[in-house]
Amino acid sequence: DTGVSQDPRHKITKRGQNVTFRCDPISEHNRLYWYRQTLGQGPEFLTYFQNEAQLEKSRLLSDRFSAERPKGSFSTLEIQRTEQGDSAMYLCASSPLSEGGEQFFGPGTRLTVL
Amino acid sequence: QQPVQSPQAVILREGEDAVINCSSSKALYSVHWYRQKHGEAPVFLMILLKGGEQKGHDKISASFNEKKQQSSLYLTASQLSYSGTYFCGTEKRGGADGLTFGKGTHLIIQP
């Protein structure tokens, strides 16, 4: 299957710890997005990469959050000093470079901060 | 600004039709529609672009009124598998930023 994959699928951590998530997009997709979704809400945009360049960051993305996409392939999202409010589903999506490219989502990483 | 979806929830019998609306206060480049089942990732259904182009599902249709900044998703002859939460995601610039999603419309199809 060549869809978007994410790892891990679930992460439980204690407040104050750092966590890192990985996303592998569909191989020919240049664009990669990170979203966060809490219960009963739609996904909220966090950041966007075109190839290896991070072109957009939401104001939701505090200094504790950092994302990378070295070599324009997989991406990582790191959260430092996690807080209980960080508990959410973290979704990655990818899309082709063409205008109006549909975004395909991965299965997500569910983060629980105790 | 987050788009506004209506209705918030719909309960239908199998075979009935439904319309889900999405409206924005800002000018839009495109509207994307997704369906999400509990515990799963959103699944792409359809994209409507400024200028009239549409890409997506062959059993679901949608419209995009650029002037009114509104889109509607039409589900005809609904099937049990259509149950889930439907989200519209709006985009101001083509591919250059992420989608801004509405709060979703919960659709329950009963046999």
CSV table of C-alpha atoms in Angstrom, one decimal:
chain,number,residue,atom,x,y,z
A,1,ASP,CA,0.0,0.0,0.0
A,2,THR,CA,1.5,3.4,-1.0
A,3,GLY,CA,-0.7,5.6,1.2
A,4,VAL,CA,0.5,8.1,3.9
A,5,SER,CA,2.0,6.3,6.9
A,6,GLN,CA,2.6,7.6,10.4
A,7,ASP,CA,4.5,6.2,13.3
A,8,PRO,CA,3.8,5.6,16.2
A,9,ARG,CA,0.1,5.2,16.0
A,10,HIS,CA,-0.3,5.8,19.8
A,11,LYS,CA,2.0,7.5,22.3
A,12,ILE,CA,1.4,7.9,26.0
A,13,THR,CA,3.8,10.2,27.8
A,14,LYS,CA,4.2,12.1,31.0
A,15,ARG,CA,4.0,15.8,31.2
A,16,GLY,CA,7.3,17.5,30.5
A,17,GLN,CA,8.7,14.7,28.3
A,18,ASN,CA,9.6,15.2,24.6
A,19,VAL,CA,8.0,13.2,21.9
A,20,THR,CA,8.7,12.8,18.2
A,21,PHE,CA,6.3,11.6,15.5
A,22,ARG,CA,7.2,10.5,11.9
A,23,CYS,CA,5.2,10.8,8.7
A,24,ASP,CA,6.0,9.1,5.4
A,25,PRO,CA,4.0,10.8,2.6
A,26,ILE,CA,2.9,9.3,-0.7
A,27,SER,CA,6.2,9.0,-2.6
A,28,GLU,CA,5.5,11.4,-5.5
A,29,HIS,CA,3.9,14.1,-3.3
A,30,ASN,CA,5.9,17.2,-2.9
A,31,ARG,CA,3.6,18.8,-0.3
A,32,LEU,CA,3.3,17.6,3.3
A,33,TYR,CA,1.0,19.0,6.0
A,34,TRP,CA,0.7,18.5,9.7
A,35,TYR,CA,-2.7,18.9,11.5
A,36,ARG,CA,-3.9,18.4,15.0
A,37,GLN,CA,-7.4,17.1,15.8
A,38,THR,CA,-9.1,17.1,19.2
A,39,LEU,CA,-12.4,15.3,20.0
A,40,GLY,CA,-15.4,16.7,18.3
A,41,GLN,CA,-13.4,19.2,16.2
A,42,GLY,CA,-12.1,19.3,12.7
A,43,PRO,CA,-8.4,19.0,12.0
A,44,GLU,CA,-6.5,22.2,12.7
A,45,PHE,CA,-3.6,23.2,10.4
A,46,LEU,CA,-0.1,23.3,12.1
A,47,THR,CA,2.5,23.5,9.4
A,48,TYR,CA,3.2,22.9,5.7
A,49,PHE,CA,6.2,21.8,3.7
A,50,GLN,CA,6.9,22.0,0.0
A,51,ASN,CA,9.8,19.6,-0.6
A,52,GLU,CA,12.2,20.3,2.3
A,53,ALA,CA,11.1,23.9,2.8
A,54,GLN,CA,8.8,24.8,5.6
A,55,LEU,CA,6.6,27.4,4.0
A,56,GLU,CA,3.8,28.0,6.5
A,57,LYS,CA,3.4,27.7,10.2
A,58,SER,CA,0.1,28.3,12.1
A,59,ARG,CA,0.0,30.5,15.2
A,60,LEU,CA,-1.1,27.4,17.0
A,61,LEU,CA,2.4,26.1,16.6
A,62,SER,CA,4.1,27.2,19.8
A,63,ASP,CA,7.9,27.3,20.3
A,64,ARG,CA,7.7,23.9,21.8
A,65,PHE,CA,6.7,22.4,18.5
A,66,SER,CA,9.2,21.9,15.7
A,67,ALA,CA,8.9,20.1,12.4
A,68,GLU,CA,11.4,19.0,9.8
A,69,ARG,CA,11.4,17.4,6.4
A,70,PRO,CA,15.0,16.6,5.6
A,71,LYS,CA,15.6,15.8,1.9
A,72,GLY,CA,12.0,16.4,1.1
A,73,SER,CA,10.9,12.9,1.9
A,74,PHE,CA,9.6,11.9,5.4
A,75,SER,CA,8.8,14.5,8.0
A,76,THR,CA,9.1,14.6,11.8
A,77,LEU,CA,7.1,16.6,14.3
A,78,GLU,CA,8.7,17.1,17.8
A,79,ILE,CA,6.9,18.4,20.8
A,80,GLN,CA,9.2,19.4,23.7
A,81,ARG,CA,8.1,19.7,27.3
A,82,THR,CA,4.7,18.2,26.6
A,83,GLU,CA,1.6,19.6,28.4
A,84,GLN,CA,-1.8,17.9,29.0
A,85,GLY,CA,-3.3,20.3,26.4
A,86,ASP,CA,-1.1,18.7,23.7
A,87,SER,CA,-3.2,15.5,23.9
A,88,ALA,CA,-4.8,15.1,20.5
A,89,MET,CA,-4.6,13.1,17.3
A,90,TYR,CA,-1.7,14.4,15.1
A,91,LEU,CA,-2.5,13.9,11.4
A,92,CYS,CA,-0.1,14.1,8.5
A,93,ALA,CA,-1.4,14.7,4.9
A,94,SER,CA,0.4,14.9,1.6
A,95,SER,CA,-0.6,16.2,-1.8
A,96,PRO,CA,0.9,16.6,-5.3
A,97,LEU,CA,2.4,19.9,-6.4
A,98,SER,CA,-0.4,20.7,-8.9
A,99,GLU,CA,-2.9,23.4,-8.0
A,100,GLY,CA,-6.0,22.0,-6.4
A,101,GLY,CA,-4.2,18.9,-5.3
A,102,GLU,CA,-6.3,16.8,-2.9
A,103,GLN,CA,-4.7,16.1,0.4
A,104,PHE,CA,-4.5,12.5,1.5
A,105,PHE,CA,-4.3,11.8,5.2
A,106,GLY,CA,-2.4,9.2,7.2
A,107,PRO,CA,-3.9,7.2,10.0
A,108,GLY,CA,-2.6,9.7,12.7
A,109,THR,CA,-0.7,9.4,15.9
A,110,ARG,CA,-2.8,9.6,19.0
A,111,LEU,CA,-0.9,11.4,21.8
A,112,THR,CA,-2.0,11.2,25.4
A,113,VAL,CA,-0.1,13.3,27.9
A,114,LEU,CA,-0.6,12.2,31.6
B,1,GLN,CA,-11.8,32.0,9.9
B,2,GLN,CA,-13.3,28.6,10.3
B,3,PRO,CA,-16.0,27.8,7.8
B,4,VAL,CA,-19.5,27.1,9.2
B,5,GLN,CA,-21.2,23.8,8.5
B,6,SER,CA,-24.9,23.0,8.7
B,7,PRO,CA,-26.6,21.1,9.8
B,8,GLN,CA,-24.6,19.9,12.8
B,9,ALA,CA,-26.2,16.4,12.6
B,10,VAL,CA,-28.5,14.4,10.4
B,11,ILE,CA,-30.3,11.1,10.9
B,12,LEU,CA,-31.5,9.4,7.7
B,13,ARG,CA,-33.0,6.1,6.6
B,14,GLU,CA,-31.0,4.2,4.1
B,15,GLY,CA,-31.9,5.4,0.6
B,16,GLU,CA,-32.8,9.0,1.6
B,17,ASP,CA,-30.9,12.0,0.4
B,18,ALA,CA,-28.9,14.6,2.4
B,19,VAL,CA,-27.4,18.0,1.8
B,20,ILE,CA,-24.5,19.4,3.9
B,21,ASN,CA,-23.6,23.0,3.6
B,22,CYS,CA,-20.4,24.9,4.2
B,23,SER,CA,-20.0,28.7,4.1
B,24,SER,CA,-17.0,30.9,4.6
B,25,SER,CA,-16.7,34.6,5.4
B,26,LYS,CA,-13.6,34.9,3.2
B,27,ALA,CA,-12.9,34.5,-0.5
B,28,LEU,CA,-11.9,30.9,-1.3
B,29,TYR,CA,-9.7,29.2,-3.8
B,30,SER,CA,-11.1,25.8,-3.2
B,31,VAL,CA,-13.3,23.7,-1.0
B,32,HIS,CA,-12.4,20.1,0.0
B,33,TRP,CA,-14.8,17.6,1.4
B,34,TYR,CA,-13.8,14.7,3.7
B,35,ARG,CA,-15.6,11.9,5.6
B,36,GLN,CA,-14.3,10.6,8.9
B,37,LYS,CA,-15.4,7.5,10.7
B,38,HIS,CA,-14.8,7.2,14.4
B,39,GLY,CA,-11.1,6.5,15.2
B,40,GLU,CA,-10.0,6.8,11.6
B,41,ALA,CA,-8.3,9.4,9.5
B,42,PRO,CA,-10.4,11.7,7.2
B,43,VAL,CA,-11.0,10.2,3.8
B,44,PHE,CA,-11.0,12.5,0.7
B,45,LEU,CA,-14.3,12.8,-1.1
B,46,MET,CA,-14.2,15.8,-3.4
B,47,ILE,CA,-12.5,19.0,-4.2
B,48,LEU,CA,-14.1,22.0,-5.9
B,49,LEU,CA,-11.9,24.7,-7.4
B,50,LYS,CA,-12.5,28.3,-8.1
B,51,GLY,CA,-13.6,28.4,-11.8
B,52,GLY,CA,-15.7,25.3,-11.6
B,53,GLU,CA,-13.4,22.4,-11.8
B,54,GLN,CA,-14.3,19.4,-9.6
B,55,LYS,CA,-12.5,16.3,-8.7
B,56,GLY,CA,-13.7,13.4,-6.6
B,57,HIS,CA,-16.2,10.7,-5.9
B,58,ASP,CA,-18.5,9.3,-8.5
B,59,LYS,CA,-21.4,8.7,-6.2
B,60,ILE,CA,-21.3,12.0,-4.4
B,61,SER,CA,-21.8,15.5,-5.9
B,62,ALA,CA,-21.1,19.0,-4.7
B,63,SER,CA,-21.5,22.6,-5.7
B,64,PHE,CA,-19.4,25.7,-5.1
B,65,ASN,CA,-20.8,29.1,-5.3
B,66,GLU,CA,-17.7,31.4,-5.4
B,67,LYS,CA,-19.7,34.6,-5.1
B,68,LYS,CA,-21.5,33.5,-1.9
B,69,GLN,CA,-18.4,31.6,-0.7
B,70,GLN,CA,-20.6,28.5,-0.1
B,71,SER,CA,-20.4,24.9,-1.0
B,72,SER,CA,-22.9,22.1,-0.6
B,73,LEU,CA,-22.3,18.3,-0.6
B,74,TYR,CA,-25.2,16.2,-2.0
B,75,LEU,CA,-25.5,12.6,-0.8
B,76,THR,CA,-28.2,10.7,-2.8
B,77,ALA,CA,-29.7,7.3,-2.1
B,78,SER,CA,-27.6,7.1,1.1
B,79,GLN,CA,-26.0,3.8,2.1
B,80,LEU,CA,-25.2,2.6,5.6
B,81,SER,CA,-21.5,3.1,4.7
B,82,TYR,CA,-22.1,6.9,4.3
B,83,SER,CA,-22.4,7.2,8.1
B,84,GLY,CA,-19.7,9.4,9.7
B,85,THR,CA,-18.7,12.9,10.2
B,86,TYR,CA,-18.3,15.1,7.1
B,87,PHE,CA,-15.9,18.0,7.1
B,88,CYS,CA,-15.4,20.8,4.7
B,89,GLY,CA,-11.9,22.3,4.4
B,90,THR,CA,-11.4,25.6,2.7
B,91,GLU,CA,-8.3,26.9,1.1
B,92,LYS,CA,-7.5,30.6,0.3
B,93,ARG,CA,-4.5,30.0,-1.9
B,94,GLY,CA,-4.0,27.0,-4.2
B,95,GLY,CA,-1.8,24.5,-2.3
B,96,ALA,CA,0.1,27.2,-0.6
B,97,ASP,CA,-1.4,26.8,2.8
B,98,GLY,CA,-3.2,24.2,4.9
B,99,LEU,CA,-6.9,23.6,4.9
B,100,THR,CA,-9.2,25.3,7.5
B,101,PHE,CA,-11.8,22.8,8.5
B,102,GLY,CA,-15.3,23.3,9.8
B,103,LYS,CA,-16.6,21.6,12.9
B,104,GLY,CA,-18.2,18.8,11.0
B,105,THR,CA,-21.6,17.4,10.3
B,106,HIS,CA,-22.5,14.1,11.9
B,107,LEU,CA,-24.5,11.8,9.5
B,108,ILE,CA,-26.2,8.7,10.8
B,109,ILE,CA,-27.8,6.3,8.3
B,110,GLN,CA,-30.3,3.8,9.8
B,111,PRO,CA,-31.4,0.7,8.0
